[in-house]
């Protein structure tokens, strides 16, 4: 299936086709190792992101089985301008029908394994602490070269296409007559205001044109959307509906007509306060994403949410008003995020989570989780909480008296975020013992002004690759023990405006590839340019943001 880019600069389609290898893979399930598909075991990209020769890339690409080639081509389409969240890529691959069923595994697991396989082959590159991916420049270039050699556009009426519209604000909908548009991505980041008083959002007429594309499988309207017409309910083939970051204040009740919908993404929709009850009619819904900023009210779900037994992802939900009790029916959930956890429903919520034996990712946010140390609430009943054994990602936002001791038993944990915990005791005395922990973020988690080598003992954090520390309290990190952080690749200091000393021993972490210094104090900046430059000169990439003193 070809795809097309469209700009509004000329009021018509600016066609840039790329032939995909079928909307569905024709290959059966094959072994997920590079050796099995005849590809060199050495990665295509090295640690700095530099690719090997184009001939190697071309050879590796041609050796891919069809199912991987299709997914790589599609990934090139969705990541050609910026990285994409891994979870979103997985959901899009499923909606596009590019993933084949594998007995015994969920479709999400199969898709995630395909993404991982492409990462292992160096054909997808992890960025942003491993939460997003992009296709390396070498493979994007390969796609362009392929276009130059095979430059043609099918003129057949109703030829299925994927379409991306880069809208600049003139509300000119492109002429797609004779095209069977199956996937539509509207990019509004470059949208400008062309009239006084304009909201900058897509017009109602524009949105009605969008909803006239009756055969859409994927509709991603991330951004400047303030109105979703009732006609969206006519898109009965829709599998993916992305409305993240929009200005919508309500959703049409006709959403209940979308019986094939798998993903509804309404994250960061600040004006949206509730879901229509008709959403409960979408029995095939697998991913309901509703997360907002810490200080935004949650999106309320209707009573009966426990009937959506196919849900795989449920984020940004409020557990009060009896909802926590309903969650106990959703034992198949693998990704759960709950806002405003409070004493009135904590015990029911934790009991429900305990039943979710397949849960891999969990986010819990306290009732008041703000940015001021004096304006937050402690997590209720957290000592009695028992996390599911397979949990790999854990995000805990809110005040803690002490680090929960059960964290020490989470041997499968690979990613941990503690934010606004305001602990008075060092949390890493427990955390550094976790054998699989790869990514750790501590956002206002520890109130210490000074940390020493006890922060990580020799051999501590054996698998940790990225460490982020954000603290208005931290002034000095005195020393890193010899042999600490044996796998660390990226170290970030964010919002550490009082930090004036980096640790002695930083120069001994030979694995370190990136150092991020946000809100860099001028005294520290001068020291790193002068007498303490030896601590950081071995690090290939250093990013600095100076404070405006």
Coordinates of C-alpha atoms in Angstrom, one line a residue:
X1 CA 0.0 0.0 0.0
X2 CA 1.6 3.3 -1.0
X3 CA 1.6 6.4 1.1
X4 CA 1.4 10.1 0.2
X5 CA 2.5 13.3 1.8
X6 CA 0.2 16.3 1.4
X7 CA 1.0 19.9 2.1
X8 CA -1.5 22.9 1.9
X9 CA 1.0 25.1 0.2
X10 CA -0.4 24.4 -3.3
X11 CA -3.9 23.2 -2.3
X12 CA -3.5 19.8 -3.8
X13 CA -1.7 16.5 -3.2
X14 CA 2.0 16.6 -3.3
X15 CA 2.5 12.9 -4.0
X16 CA 5.5 11.0 -2.6
X17 CA 4.7 7.3 -2.9
X18 CA 6.4 4.4 -1.2
X19 CA 5.4 0.9 -2.0
X20 CA 4.8 -1.2 1.1
X21 CA 5.0 -5.0 0.9
X22 CA 1.4 -5.6 1.3
X23 CA -1.0 -4.4 3.9
X24 CA -0.6 -7.8 5.6
X25 CA 2.4 -10.0 5.8
X26 CA 2.3 -13.0 3.6
X27 CA 4.9 -14.8 5.7
X28 CA 4.2 -17.2 8.5
X29 CA 5.6 -17.0 12.0
X30 CA 9.4 -17.2 11.7
X31 CA 12.1 -17.4 14.3
X32 CA 12.9 -14.0 15.8
X33 CA 16.7 -14.0 15.6
X34 CA 19.0 -12.2 13.2
X35 CA 20.7 -15.5 12.3
X36 CA 17.4 -17.0 11.3
X37 CA 16.9 -14.4 8.6
X38 CA 20.5 -14.5 7.4
X39 CA 21.5 -11.0 8.7
X40 CA 24.9 -10.3 10.1
X41 CA 24.8 -10.4 13.9
X42 CA 26.7 -7.2 14.2
X43 CA 24.4 -4.1 14.6
X44 CA 24.0 -1.8 11.7
X45 CA 24.3 1.3 13.9
X46 CA 27.0 1.8 16.5
X47 CA 26.6 3.5 19.9
X48 CA 26.8 7.0 18.4
X49 CA 24.0 6.3 15.9
X50 CA 26.3 6.3 12.9
X51 CA 25.3 3.7 10.3
X52 CA 27.5 1.4 8.3
X53 CA 27.7 1.5 4.5
X54 CA 24.6 1.8 2.4
X55 CA 25.4 -1.5 0.7
X56 CA 25.3 -3.3 4.1
X57 CA 22.0 -1.7 4.9
X58 CA 20.6 -2.6 1.5
X59 CA 21.8 -6.2 1.9
X60 CA 20.3 -6.5 5.3
X61 CA 17.1 -5.0 4.2
X62 CA 16.7 -7.4 1.3
X63 CA 17.3 -10.4 3.6
X64 CA 14.4 -9.5 5.8
X65 CA 11.4 -11.7 5.8
X66 CA 8.2 -10.0 4.4
X67 CA 6.7 -9.5 7.8
X68 CA 9.7 -7.5 9.1
X69 CA 10.1 -5.6 5.8
X70 CA 6.5 -4.5 6.0
X71 CA 6.8 -3.3 9.6
X72 CA 10.1 -1.5 8.8
X73 CA 8.6 0.3 5.8
X74 CA 5.7 1.4 7.9
X75 CA 8.0 2.5 10.7
X76 CA 9.8 4.6 8.2
X77 CA 6.5 6.3 7.3
X78 CA 5.5 7.2 10.9
X79 CA 9.0 8.1 12.1
X80 CA 10.4 10.0 9.1
X81 CA 10.1 13.4 10.8
X82 CA 10.3 12.6 14.5
X83 CA 10.5 9.5 16.8
X84 CA 7.4 7.7 17.8
X85 CA 6.5 6.2 21.2
X86 CA 7.0 2.4 21.1
X87 CA 3.6 1.7 22.4
X88 CA 2.0 3.9 19.8
X89 CA 3.9 2.1 17.0
X90 CA 2.7 -1.2 18.4
X91 CA -0.9 -0.1 18.3
X92 CA -0.6 1.3 14.8
X93 CA 1.0 -1.9 13.5
X94 CA -2.0 -3.8 14.9
X95 CA -4.5 -1.4 13.5
X96 CA -2.9 -1.5 10.0
X97 CA -3.2 -5.3 10.0
X98 CA 0.6 -5.8 9.7
X99 CA 0.9 -8.2 12.6
X100 CA -0.1 -11.9 12.3
X101 CA -1.6 -13.9 15.0
X102 CA 0.6 -16.3 16.9
X103 CA -1.1 -19.0 19.0
X104 CA -0.5 -18.5 22.7
X105 CA 0.6 -14.9 22.5
X106 CA -1.4 -11.7 22.6
X107 CA -1.3 -9.6 19.4
X108 CA 0.4 -6.8 21.4
X109 CA 3.2 -9.1 22.5
X110 CA 3.7 -10.3 18.9
X111 CA 3.9 -6.7 17.7
X112 CA 6.2 -5.7 20.5
X113 CA 8.5 -8.6 19.6
X114 CA 8.6 -7.4 16.0
X115 CA 9.6 -4.0 17.2
X116 CA 12.3 -5.4 19.5
X117 CA 13.6 -7.6 16.6
X118 CA 14.0 -4.5 14.4
X119 CA 15.8 -2.8 17.3
X120 CA 18.1 -5.7 17.8
X121 CA 18.9 -5.6 14.1
X122 CA 19.8 -1.9 14.3
X123 CA 16.9 -1.1 11.9
X124 CA 15.0 0.8 14.6
X125 CA 16.9 3.0 17.0
X126 CA 15.8 3.7 20.6
X127 CA 15.7 7.3 21.8
X128 CA 14.5 9.2 24.9
X129 CA 15.4 6.6 27.5
X130 CA 14.2 3.8 25.3
X131 CA 10.6 4.9 25.3
X132 CA 10.6 6.0 21.6
X133 CA 12.1 4.7 18.4
X134 CA 13.1 6.1 15.0
X135 CA 14.4 4.6 11.8
X136 CA 18.1 5.4 11.4
X137 CA 19.0 7.7 8.6
X138 CA 20.6 4.9 6.5
X139 CA 17.3 3.1 6.2
X140 CA 15.4 6.3 5.5
X141 CA 17.9 7.0 2.8
X142 CA 17.4 3.5 1.4
X143 CA 13.7 4.2 1.1
X144 CA 14.3 7.4 -0.8
X145 CA 16.7 5.6 -3.2
X146 CA 14.1 2.9 -3.7
X147 CA 11.6 5.6 -4.6
X148 CA 13.9 7.1 -7.2
X149 CA 14.3 3.7 -8.9
X150 CA 10.7 2.6 -8.6
X151 CA 9.0 6.0 -9.0
X152 CA 5.4 5.4 -9.9
X153 CA 2.0 6.1 -8.5
X154 CA -0.8 3.8 -9.1
X155 CA -3.6 5.5 -11.1
X156 CA -6.1 2.8 -10.4
X157 CA -9.4 4.2 -9.0
X158 CA -9.9 3.4 -5.3
X159 CA -6.2 2.3 -4.9
X160 CA -5.7 2.1 -1.1
X161 CA -3.3 4.6 0.3
X162 CA -1.9 6.0 3.5
X163 CA -2.1 9.8 3.6
X164 CA -0.3 12.4 5.8
X165 CA -1.5 16.0 5.7
X166 CA 0.7 18.7 7.0
X167 CA -1.9 21.4 7.6
X168 CA -0.7 25.1 7.8
X169 CA -4.1 26.6 8.9
X170 CA -5.9 27.5 5.7
X171 CA -8.5 24.8 6.1
X172 CA -8.1 23.6 2.5
X173 CA -8.9 19.9 2.5
X174 CA -6.9 18.1 -0.3
X175 CA -8.6 16.5 -3.3
X176 CA -8.4 12.8 -2.7
X177 CA -11.1 11.8 -5.2
X178 CA -10.5 8.4 -6.6
X179 CA -8.3 7.4 -3.7
X180 CA -9.3 4.8 -1.1
X181 CA -7.7 6.4 1.9
X182 CA -7.2 3.7 4.6
X183 CA -5.0 5.7 7.0
X184 CA -5.0 9.4 7.6
X185 CA -2.5 11.4 9.7
X186 CA -3.1 15.1 10.1
X187 CA -0.1 17.1 11.4
X188 CA -1.1 20.5 12.8
X189 CA 2.2 21.6 14.4
X190 CA 2.8 24.1 11.6
X191 CA -0.7 25.5 11.7
X192 CA -0.9 29.3 11.7
X193 CA -3.8 31.6 12.4
X194 CA -5.1 33.1 9.2
X195 CA -7.9 35.2 10.7
X196 CA -8.4 37.4 13.7
X197 CA -10.1 35.5 16.5
X198 CA -9.2 32.1 15.0
X199 CA -8.8 29.4 17.5
X200 CA -6.1 27.8 15.4
X201 CA -8.1 24.5 15.3
X202 CA -9.4 22.6 12.3
X203 CA -12.8 23.9 11.2
X204 CA -16.0 22.0 11.4
X205 CA -16.3 21.8 7.6
X206 CA -12.7 20.4 7.5
X207 CA -13.6 17.8 10.1
X208 CA -16.7 16.7 8.3
X209 CA -14.6 16.1 5.2
X210 CA -12.3 14.0 7.3
X211 CA -15.2 11.9 8.6
X212 CA -16.4 11.4 5.1
X213 CA -13.6 9.0 4.4
X214 CA -15.7 6.0 5.2
X215 CA -13.1 3.3 4.8
X216 CA -10.5 4.6 7.2
X217 CA -8.7 2.1 9.4
X218 CA -6.5 4.6 11.1
X219 CA -7.3 8.3 11.9
X220 CA -4.7 10.2 13.9
X221 CA -5.7 13.9 14.6
X222 CA -3.1 14.7 17.2
X223 CA -3.2 18.4 17.9
X224 CA -5.5 21.3 16.9
X225 CA -8.9 19.7 17.1
X226 CA -11.8 21.3 18.9
X227 CA -14.7 19.6 17.3
X228 CA -15.4 16.0 16.4
X229 CA -18.7 15.6 14.3
X230 CA -21.3 12.9 14.9
X231 CA -20.3 11.6 11.5
X232 CA -17.2 10.0 13.1
X233 CA -19.6 7.2 14.0
X234 CA -19.9 6.4 10.3
X235 CA -16.3 5.3 10.2
X236 CA -17.3 1.7 11.0
X237 CA -14.0 0.2 9.8
X238 CA -11.9 2.4 12.1
X239 CA -9.4 0.5 14.3
X240 CA -7.4 3.4 15.6
X241 CA -8.6 6.9 16.7
X242 CA -6.0 9.3 17.9
X243 CA -7.2 12.6 19.4
X244 CA -4.3 13.3 21.8
X245 CA -3.4 16.9 22.7
X246 CA -6.7 18.2 21.3
X247 CA -9.0 21.0 22.6
X248 CA -12.1 18.7 22.6
X249 CA -14.5 19.3 25.5
X250 CA -16.7 16.4 24.6
X251 CA -16.9 13.3 22.5
X252 CA -19.9 12.4 20.3
X253 CA -22.1 9.6 21.5
X254 CA -21.8 8.1 18.0
X255 CA -18.4 6.7 19.0
X256 CA -20.4 3.7 20.2
X257 CA -20.9 2.7 16.5
X258 CA -17.2 2.0 16.1
X259 CA -17.4 -1.7 16.8
X260 CA -14.0 -2.4 15.3
X261 CA -12.2 0.2 17.3
X262 CA -9.1 -1.1 19.1
X263 CA -7.4 2.1 20.2
X264 CA -8.9 5.4 21.6
X265 CA -6.1 7.8 22.4
X266 CA -7.4 11.0 24.2
X267 CA -4.3 11.7 26.3
X268 CA -3.6 15.3 27.3
X269 CA -7.0 16.6 26.3
X270 CA -7.2 19.2 29.0
X271 CA -10.8 20.2 28.4
X272 CA -12.3 16.7 28.2
X273 CA -13.9 15.6 31.5
X274 CA -15.9 12.5 30.7
X275 CA -16.5 9.7 28.3
X276 CA -20.0 9.1 26.8
X277 CA -21.7 6.0 28.1
X278 CA -21.8 4.6 24.5
X279 CA -18.1 3.9 24.7
X280 CA -19.1 0.8 26.7
X281 CA -20.6 -0.6 23.4
X282 CA -17.1 -0.9 21.9
X283 CA -16.5 -4.4 23.0
X284 CA -13.3 -4.8 20.9
X285 CA -11.6 -1.8 22.5
X286 CA -8.1 -2.8 23.7
X287 CA -6.4 0.4 24.4
X288 CA -8.0 3.4 26.2
X289 CA -5.5 6.1 26.9
X290 CA -6.6 9.1 29.0
X291 CA -3.6 10.4 30.8
X292 CA -3.3 14.1 31.6
X293 CA -0.9 16.4 33.4
X294 CA -0.6 16.1 37.1
X295 CA -2.6 19.2 37.8
X296 CA -5.4 18.4 35.3
X297 CA -8.6 16.7 36.4
X298 CA -9.1 13.2 35.2
X299 CA -11.5 12.0 32.5
X300 CA -14.4 10.2 34.2
X301 CA -15.5 6.9 32.8
X302 CA -19.1 5.6 33.0
X303 CA -20.2 3.0 35.4
X304 CA -19.8 -0.4 33.6
X305 CA -16.2 0.1 32.5
X306 CA -15.5 -3.4 33.9
X307 CA -17.5 -4.8 31.0
X308 CA -14.8 -3.9 28.5
X309 CA -13.0 -7.2 29.2
X310 CA -10.7 -7.0 26.1
X311 CA -8.9 -3.9 27.5
X312 CA -5.2 -4.3 27.4
X313 CA -4.2 -0.7 28.2
X314 CA -6.1 1.6 30.5
X315 CA -4.4 4.8 31.5
X316 CA -5.5 8.0 33.3
X317 CA -8.5 6.5 35.0
X318 CA -9.9 7.7 38.4
X319 CA -10.5 4.9 40.8
X320 CA -13.2 6.6 42.9
X321 CA -17.0 6.4 42.7
X322 CA -16.9 2.6 42.6
X323 CA -14.6 2.3 39.6
X324 CA -11.8 0.6 41.6
X325 CA -14.2 -2.2 42.4
X326 CA -15.0 -2.6 38.7
X327 CA -11.3 -2.9 37.8
X328 CA -11.2 -6.2 39.5
X329 CA -13.0 -7.7 36.5
X330 CA -10.2 -6.5 34.1
X331 CA -7.7 -9.2 35.1
X332 CA -6.2 -9.3 31.6
X333 CA -4.9 -5.7 31.8
X334 CA -1.2 -5.3 31.0
X335 CA -0.8 -1.5 31.3
X336 CA -2.7 0.4 34.0
X337 CA -2.5 4.1 35.1
X338 CA -4.6 5.4 37.9
X339 CA -5.0 9.1 38.9
X340 CA -5.8 10.6 42.3
X341 CA -5.4 7.5 44.5
X342 CA -7.0 8.2 47.9
X343 CA -7.9 6.5 51.1
X344 CA -11.5 6.0 50.2
X345 CA -10.8 3.6 47.4
X346 CA -7.1 2.5 47.8
X347 CA -7.8 -0.9 49.4
X348 CA -10.3 -1.8 46.6
X349 CA -7.8 -0.6 44.0
X350 CA -4.9 -2.5 45.4
X351 CA -7.0 -5.6 45.6
X352 CA -8.0 -5.3 42.0
X353 CA -4.4 -4.8 40.9
X354 CA -3.4 -7.9 42.7
X355 CA -5.6 -9.9 40.4
X356 CA -3.9 -8.5 37.3
X357 CA -1.3 -11.2 37.1
X358 CA -0.2 -10.2 33.6
X359 CA 0.3 -6.5 34.5
X360 CA 3.6 -5.3 33.0
X361 CA 3.3 -1.5 33.5
X362 CA 1.7 0.4 36.4
X363 CA 1.4 4.1 37.1
X364 CA -0.1 5.3 40.4
X365 CA -0.7 9.0 41.2
X366 CA -1.6 10.3 44.6
X367 CA -4.7 12.5 45.1
X368 CA -2.6 15.7 45.1
X369 CA 0.6 15.4 43.3
X370 CA 1.8 18.9 42.6
X371 CA 5.2 20.6 42.2
X372 CA 5.4 22.1 45.7
X373 CA 6.8 20.2 48.6
X374 CA 4.2 21.5 51.0
X375 CA 1.2 20.7 48.7
X376 CA 1.0 17.0 48.3
X377 CA -0.6 13.9 49.9
X378 CA 1.0 10.7 51.0
X379 CA 0.1 7.5 49.3
X380 CA -2.5 5.7 51.5
X381 CA -2.1 2.0 52.5
X382 CA 1.0 1.6 50.3
X383 CA 2.7 -0.7 52.8
X384 CA -0.1 -3.3 52.3
X385 CA 0.3 -3.1 48.5
X386 CA 1.7 -6.2 46.8
X387 CA 2.8 -5.6 43.2
X388 CA 2.1 -8.3 40.5
X389 CA 5.2 -10.4 40.0
X390 CA 5.6 -9.7 36.2
X391 CA 5.6 -5.9 36.6
X392 CA 8.4 -4.4 34.5
X393 CA 7.6 -0.7 34.6
X394 CA 6.4 1.2 37.7
X395 CA 5.6 4.9 38.0
X396 CA 4.9 6.2 41.5
X397 CA 3.8 9.9 41.7
X398 CA 3.2 11.2 45.3
X399 CA 4.5 11.6 48.8
X400 CA 6.3 8.8 50.6
X401 CA 7.4 8.5 54.2
X402 CA 9.9 5.8 53.3
X403 CA 10.7 3.7 50.3
X404 CA 8.4 0.7 50.2
X405 CA 10.3 -2.4 51.2
X406 CA 8.5 -4.6 48.7
X407 CA 10.4 -2.7 45.9
X408 CA 13.4 -4.8 46.8
X409 CA 11.5 -7.9 45.7
X410 CA 10.6 -6.6 42.2
X411 CA 13.3 -8.6 40.3
X412 CA 11.6 -8.1 36.9
X413 CA 11.5 -4.3 37.2
X414 CA 13.3 -2.6 34.2
X415 CA 11.9 1.0 34.5
X416 CA 11.1 3.0 37.7
X417 CA 10.0 6.6 38.2
X418 CA 9.6 8.2 41.6
X419 CA 8.2 11.7 41.5
X420 CA 7.3 14.2 44.2
X421 CA 8.1 11.5 46.8
X422 CA 10.1 14.0 49.0
X423 CA 11.9 11.2 50.8
X424 CA 14.2 12.2 53.6
X425 CA 16.2 9.0 53.4
X426 CA 18.2 7.7 50.4
X427 CA 16.0 5.5 48.2
X428 CA 18.8 4.0 46.3
X429 CA 20.0 1.8 49.2
X430 CA 17.1 -0.4 48.1
X431 CA 16.9 0.4 44.4
X432 CA 20.6 -0.3 43.5
X433 CA 20.0 -4.0 44.3
X434 CA 17.4 -4.5 41.6
X435 CA 19.1 -6.8 39.0
X436 CA 17.2 -5.8 35.8
X437 CA 16.6 -2.1 36.4
X438 CA 17.6 -0.2 33.2
X439 CA 15.9 3.2 33.6
X440 CA 15.6 5.2 36.8
X441 CA 14.0 8.7 37.1
X442 CA 14.0 10.5 40.5
X443 CA 11.9 13.7 40.2
X444 CA 11.9 15.5 43.5
X445 CA 12.1 12.1 45.1
X446 CA 14.9 12.8 47.6
X447 CA 15.3 15.9 49.7
X448 CA 19.1 15.6 50.3
X449 CA 21.4 18.6 49.6
X450 CA 24.4 16.3 49.4
X451 CA 24.8 12.8 48.2
X452 CA 27.9 10.7 48.4
X453 CA 29.2 7.4 47.1
X454 CA 26.6 5.5 49.2
X455 CA 24.2 6.5 46.4
X456 CA 25.6 3.6 44.4
X457 CA 28.1 1.1 45.9
X458 CA 30.6 -0.8 43.8
X459 CA 28.6 -3.1 41.5
X460 CA 25.4 -1.3 42.4
X461 CA 22.7 -0.7 39.7
X462 CA 24.3 -3.5 37.6
X463 CA 21.9 -3.1 34.6
X464 CA 21.1 0.7 34.9
X465 CA 21.5 2.4 31.5
X466 CA 19.8 5.8 32.1
X467 CA 19.6 7.9 35.3
X468 CA 17.6 11.1 35.6
X469 CA 17.8 13.3 38.8
X470 CA 15.6 16.3 39.2
X471 CA 15.9 18.1 42.6
X472 CA 15.7 21.7 43.7
X473 CA 17.5 20.6 46.9
X474 CA 20.6 19.0 45.5
X475 CA 23.8 21.1 45.8
X476 CA 26.6 18.5 45.6
X477 CA 27.2 14.9 44.6
X478 CA 30.6 14.3 46.2
X479 CA 31.8 11.0 44.9
X480 CA 31.0 7.9 42.8
X481 CA 32.4 4.6 44.1
X482 CA 34.8 2.7 41.9
X483 CA 32.8 0.0 40.1
X484 CA 29.5 1.7 40.5
X485 CA 27.0 2.1 37.5
X486 CA 28.8 -0.5 35.3
X487 CA 26.2 -0.1 32.5
X488 CA 25.3 3.6 32.6
X489 CA 24.9 5.2 29.2
X490 CA 23.0 8.4 30.0
X491 CA 23.1 10.7 33.0
X492 CA 20.6 13.6 33.3
X493 CA 20.3 16.4 35.8
X494 CA 17.0 18.3 35.2
X495 CA 15.8 21.3 37.3
X496 CA 18.8 20.9 39.5
X497 CA 19.3 24.7 39.7
X498 CA 21.3 24.6 43.0
X499 CA 23.8 21.9 41.8
X500 CA 27.3 23.3 41.8
X501 CA 29.5 20.1 42.1
X502 CA 29.5 17.0 39.9
X503 CA 31.0 13.9 41.6
X504 CA 34.6 12.8 41.7
X505 CA 34.7 9.4 39.9
X506 CA 32.4 10.4 37.1
X507 CA 35.4 10.2 34.8
X508 CA 35.7 6.5 35.6
X509 CA 32.3 5.6 34.1
X510 CA 33.6 4.5 30.7
X511 CA 30.2 3.4 29.4
X512 CA 28.7 6.9 29.7
X513 CA 27.7 8.3 26.3
X514 CA 25.5 11.3 27.2
X515 CA 25.4 13.9 29.9
X516 CA 22.4 16.2 30.2
X517 CA 22.7 19.3 32.3
X518 CA 19.5 21.2 32.5
X519 CA 19.2 24.5 34.5
X520 CA 23.0 24.5 34.7
X521 CA 24.3 26.8 37.5
X522 CA 26.9 29.3 36.2
X523 CA 29.4 28.3 38.9
X524 CA 29.2 24.6 37.8
X525 CA 29.4 25.7 34.1
X526 CA 32.6 27.6 34.8
X527 CA 34.1 24.8 36.8
X528 CA 33.4 22.2 34.1
X529 CA 35.0 24.5 31.5
X530 CA 38.1 24.8 33.7
X531 CA 39.6 22.8 36.5
X532 CA 36.9 20.0 36.6
X533 CA 36.7 19.4 32.9
X534 CA 38.5 16.1 33.4
X535 CA 35.3 14.7 34.9
X536 CA 33.3 15.0 31.7
X537 CA 35.8 15.2 28.8
X538 CA 35.4 11.5 28.0
X539 CA 31.6 11.8 27.4
X540 CA 30.8 12.0 23.6
X541 CA 27.6 14.0 24.0
X542 CA 27.0 16.8 26.5
X543 CA 23.9 18.9 26.5
X544 CA 23.8 22.1 28.6
X545 CA 21.1 24.6 29.4
X546 CA 22.4 27.6 31.4
X547 CA 20.4 29.4 34.0
X548 CA 19.7 33.0 33.2
X549 CA 21.8 34.6 36.0

